[in-house]
Amino acid sequence: AHVLKYDGSRIDGVYEAYASEQKIEYADAVVDNFENCPLRAAMCCFASDRQANDNNGNCNKPYDTNCVNADPADNTDLCYVDMSREKSAPGTDGGFALYPGDNADGEGSMHC
């Protein structure tokens, strides 16, 4: 289960270690599948709602009881993930994750 106070502590750690003194580098320096991307654009998608009362999912206060594994507002259909495109991520040494349906019949709620 994801608990916001633990997962959110990573934000402060990244800020203290990197972002307070410098820009965070574009992902092509550390993630192979962004190499030679002419648009230099990335889209962030998430499968959990972590902020209460923003009208963007079912997370509610108090966070520790009403926001654990909350679903975001669904605005996209994730079709597949090619695991072979990022060799440095743990547990992704190849293959595909296929989501032929949408929502409960597929990937669940996804927000991009």
PDB file of C-alpha atoms in Angstrom:
ATOM      1  CA  ALA A   1       0.000   0.000   0.000  1.00  0.00           C
ATOM      2  CA  HIS A   2       1.116   3.523  -0.709  1.00  0.00           C
ATOM      3  CA  VAL A   3       1.062   5.884   2.263  1.00  0.00           C
ATOM      4  CA  LEU A   4       1.460   9.525   1.292  1.00  0.00           C
ATOM      5  CA  LYS A   5       3.595  10.637   4.246  1.00  0.00           C
ATOM      6  CA  TYR A   6       6.234   8.012   3.369  1.00  0.00           C
ATOM      7  CA  ASP A   7       6.103   8.279  -0.403  1.00  0.00           C
ATOM      8  CA  GLY A   8       5.911  12.078  -0.267  1.00  0.00           C
ATOM      9  CA  SER A   9       9.086  12.243   1.803  1.00  0.00           C
ATOM     10  CA  ARG A  10      11.001  11.410  -1.378  1.00  0.00           C
ATOM     11  CA  ILE A  11      10.010  14.808  -2.794  1.00  0.00           C
ATOM     12  CA  ASP A  12      11.781  16.617   0.030  1.00  0.00           C
ATOM     13  CA  GLY A  13      14.804  14.349  -0.389  1.00  0.00           C
ATOM     14  CA  VAL A  14      15.074  15.129  -4.107  1.00  0.00           C
ATOM     15  CA  TYR A  15      14.649  18.824  -3.409  1.00  0.00           C
ATOM     16  CA  GLU A  16      17.342  18.851  -0.708  1.00  0.00           C
ATOM     17  CA  ALA A  17      19.803  16.725  -2.703  1.00  0.00           C
ATOM     18  CA  TYR A  18      19.312  18.189  -6.177  1.00  0.00           C
ATOM     19  CA  ALA A  19      16.577  20.679  -6.984  1.00  0.00           C
ATOM     20  CA  SER A  20      17.447  23.332  -4.389  1.00  0.00           C
ATOM     21  CA  GLU A  21      20.817  23.914  -6.087  1.00  0.00           C
ATOM     22  CA  GLN A  22      20.389  22.906  -9.732  1.00  0.00           C
ATOM     23  CA  LYS A  23      17.953  21.948 -12.450  1.00  0.00           C
ATOM     24  CA  ILE A  24      17.030  18.301 -12.711  1.00  0.00           C
ATOM     25  CA  GLU A  25      18.502  16.895 -15.905  1.00  0.00           C
ATOM     26  CA  TYR A  26      16.277  15.857 -18.812  1.00  0.00           C
ATOM     27  CA  ALA A  27      15.644  12.117 -18.720  1.00  0.00           C
ATOM     28  CA  ASP A  28      17.698  11.243 -21.824  1.00  0.00           C
ATOM     29  CA  ALA A  29      20.851  11.373 -19.690  1.00  0.00           C
ATOM     30  CA  VAL A  30      19.666   8.517 -17.467  1.00  0.00           C
ATOM     31  CA  VAL A  31      16.894   6.702 -19.365  1.00  0.00           C
ATOM     32  CA  ASP A  32      17.908   5.016 -22.628  1.00  0.00           C
ATOM     33  CA  ASN A  33      14.517   5.151 -24.326  1.00  0.00           C
ATOM     34  CA  PHE A  34      14.647   8.977 -24.467  1.00  0.00           C
ATOM     35  CA  GLU A  35      17.833   8.978 -26.551  1.00  0.00           C
ATOM     36  CA  ASN A  36      17.497  10.901 -29.803  1.00  0.00           C
ATOM     37  CA  CYS A  37      14.034  12.200 -28.927  1.00  0.00           C
ATOM     38  CA  PRO A  38      13.757  15.233 -31.231  1.00  0.00           C
ATOM     39  CA  LEU A  39      10.786  16.753 -29.379  1.00  0.00           C
ATOM     40  CA  ARG A  40      12.461  16.532 -25.941  1.00  0.00           C
ATOM     41  CA  ALA A  41       9.029  15.982 -24.455  1.00  0.00           C
ATOM     42  CA  ALA A  42       7.796  13.528 -21.861  1.00  0.00           C
ATOM     43  CA  MET A  43       4.342  12.859 -20.465  1.00  0.00           C
ATOM     44  CA  CYS A  44       3.819  11.812 -16.889  1.00  0.00           C
ATOM     45  CA  CYS A  45       1.006   9.388 -16.166  1.00  0.00           C
ATOM     46  CA  PHE A  46      -0.017   7.979 -12.823  1.00  0.00           C
ATOM     47  CA  ALA A  47      -2.246   5.215 -11.522  1.00  0.00           C
ATOM     48  CA  SER A  48      -2.820   6.527  -7.976  1.00  0.00           C
ATOM     49  CA  ASP A  49      -4.537   9.633  -6.667  1.00  0.00           C
ATOM     50  CA  ARG A  50      -2.467  11.259  -3.927  1.00  0.00           C
ATOM     51  CA  GLN A  51      -4.169  14.640  -3.371  1.00  0.00           C
ATOM     52  CA  ALA A  52      -7.492  15.113  -1.619  1.00  0.00           C
ATOM     53  CA  ASN A  53     -10.180  17.573  -2.689  1.00  0.00           C
ATOM     54  CA  ASP A  54      -8.745  18.417  -6.107  1.00  0.00           C
ATOM     55  CA  ASN A  55     -11.662  16.898  -8.089  1.00  0.00           C
ATOM     56  CA  ASN A  56      -9.200  14.571  -9.785  1.00  0.00           C
ATOM     57  CA  GLY A  57      -9.824  11.177  -8.214  1.00  0.00           C
ATOM     58  CA  ASN A  58     -11.200   9.550  -5.070  1.00  0.00           C
ATOM     59  CA  CYS A  59      -8.482  10.414  -2.515  1.00  0.00           C
ATOM     60  CA  ASN A  60      -9.930  12.027   0.630  1.00  0.00           C
ATOM     61  CA  LYS A  61      -8.715  13.202   4.030  1.00  0.00           C
ATOM     62  CA  PRO A  62      -7.532  11.836   6.383  1.00  0.00           C
ATOM     63  CA  TYR A  63      -4.820  10.616   4.014  1.00  0.00           C
ATOM     64  CA  ASP A  64      -3.715   7.594   6.052  1.00  0.00           C
ATOM     65  CA  THR A  65      -7.160   6.003   5.836  1.00  0.00           C
ATOM     66  CA  ASN A  66      -8.927   7.548   2.822  1.00  0.00           C
ATOM     67  CA  CYS A  67      -6.114   7.987   0.337  1.00  0.00           C
ATOM     68  CA  VAL A  68      -4.340   4.620   0.419  1.00  0.00           C
ATOM     69  CA  ASN A  69      -4.377   3.201  -3.131  1.00  0.00           C
ATOM     70  CA  ALA A  70      -6.917   5.800  -4.275  1.00  0.00           C
ATOM     71  CA  ASP A  71      -7.789   5.964  -7.974  1.00  0.00           C
ATOM     72  CA  PRO A  72      -7.130   9.053 -10.115  1.00  0.00           C
ATOM     73  CA  ALA A  73      -9.687  10.513 -12.501  1.00  0.00           C
ATOM     74  CA  ASP A  74      -9.367   8.341 -15.603  1.00  0.00           C
ATOM     75  CA  ASN A  75      -8.502  10.346 -18.711  1.00  0.00           C
ATOM     76  CA  THR A  76      -6.534   7.885 -20.820  1.00  0.00           C
ATOM     77  CA  ASP A  77      -6.414   4.290 -21.998  1.00  0.00           C
ATOM     78  CA  LEU A  78      -3.064   2.576 -21.462  1.00  0.00           C
ATOM     79  CA  CYS A  79      -2.770  -0.090 -24.162  1.00  0.00           C
ATOM     80  CA  TYR A  80       0.659  -1.645 -23.550  1.00  0.00           C
ATOM     81  CA  VAL A  81       4.058  -1.120 -21.960  1.00  0.00           C
ATOM     82  CA  ASP A  82       7.242  -2.265 -23.682  1.00  0.00           C
ATOM     83  CA  MET A  83       9.466  -3.396 -20.787  1.00  0.00           C
ATOM     84  CA  SER A  84      12.532  -3.896 -22.983  1.00  0.00           C
ATOM     85  CA  ARG A  85      12.847  -0.151 -23.628  1.00  0.00           C
ATOM     86  CA  GLU A  86      14.184   0.610 -20.135  1.00  0.00           C
ATOM     87  CA  LYS A  87      16.799  -1.870 -19.058  1.00  0.00           C
ATOM     88  CA  SER A  88      17.859   0.012 -15.913  1.00  0.00           C
ATOM     89  CA  ALA A  89      14.452  -0.238 -14.207  1.00  0.00           C
ATOM     90  CA  PRO A  90      14.182  -3.181 -11.803  1.00  0.00           C
ATOM     91  CA  GLY A  91      12.107  -6.124 -12.974  1.00  0.00           C
ATOM     92  CA  THR A  92      11.841  -4.922 -16.567  1.00  0.00           C
ATOM     93  CA  ASP A  93      14.216  -7.177 -18.476  1.00  0.00           C
ATOM     94  CA  GLY A  94      11.904  -7.598 -21.450  1.00  0.00           C
ATOM     95  CA  GLY A  95       8.440  -8.413 -22.626  1.00  0.00           C
ATOM     96  CA  PHE A  96       5.229  -6.453 -22.785  1.00  0.00           C
ATOM     97  CA  ALA A  97       2.401  -5.676 -20.402  1.00  0.00           C
ATOM     98  CA  LEU A  98      -0.796  -5.685 -22.459  1.00  0.00           C
ATOM     99  CA  TYR A  99      -4.028  -4.020 -21.372  1.00  0.00           C
ATOM    100  CA  PRO A 100      -6.628  -4.909 -24.016  1.00  0.00           C
ATOM    101  CA  GLY A 101      -9.578  -3.335 -22.163  1.00  0.00           C
ATOM    102  CA  ASP A 102     -10.068  -0.089 -20.306  1.00  0.00           C
ATOM    103  CA  ASN A 103     -10.637   0.723 -16.622  1.00  0.00           C
ATOM    104  CA  ALA A 104     -11.679  -2.365 -14.607  1.00  0.00           C
ATOM    105  CA  ASP A 105     -11.393  -4.517 -17.761  1.00  0.00           C
ATOM    106  CA  GLY A 106      -7.841  -3.309 -18.471  1.00  0.00           C
ATOM    107  CA  GLU A 107      -5.250  -1.144 -16.768  1.00  0.00           C
ATOM    108  CA  GLY A 108      -7.511   0.480 -14.167  1.00  0.00           C
ATOM    109  CA  SER A 109      -7.760   4.241 -13.753  1.00  0.00           C
ATOM    110  CA  MET A 110      -4.874   6.128 -15.376  1.00  0.00           C
ATOM    111  CA  HIS A 111      -4.341   9.889 -15.516  1.00  0.00           C
ATOM    112  CA  CYS A 112      -1.894  11.702 -17.810  1.00  0.00           C
TER     113      CYS A 112
END
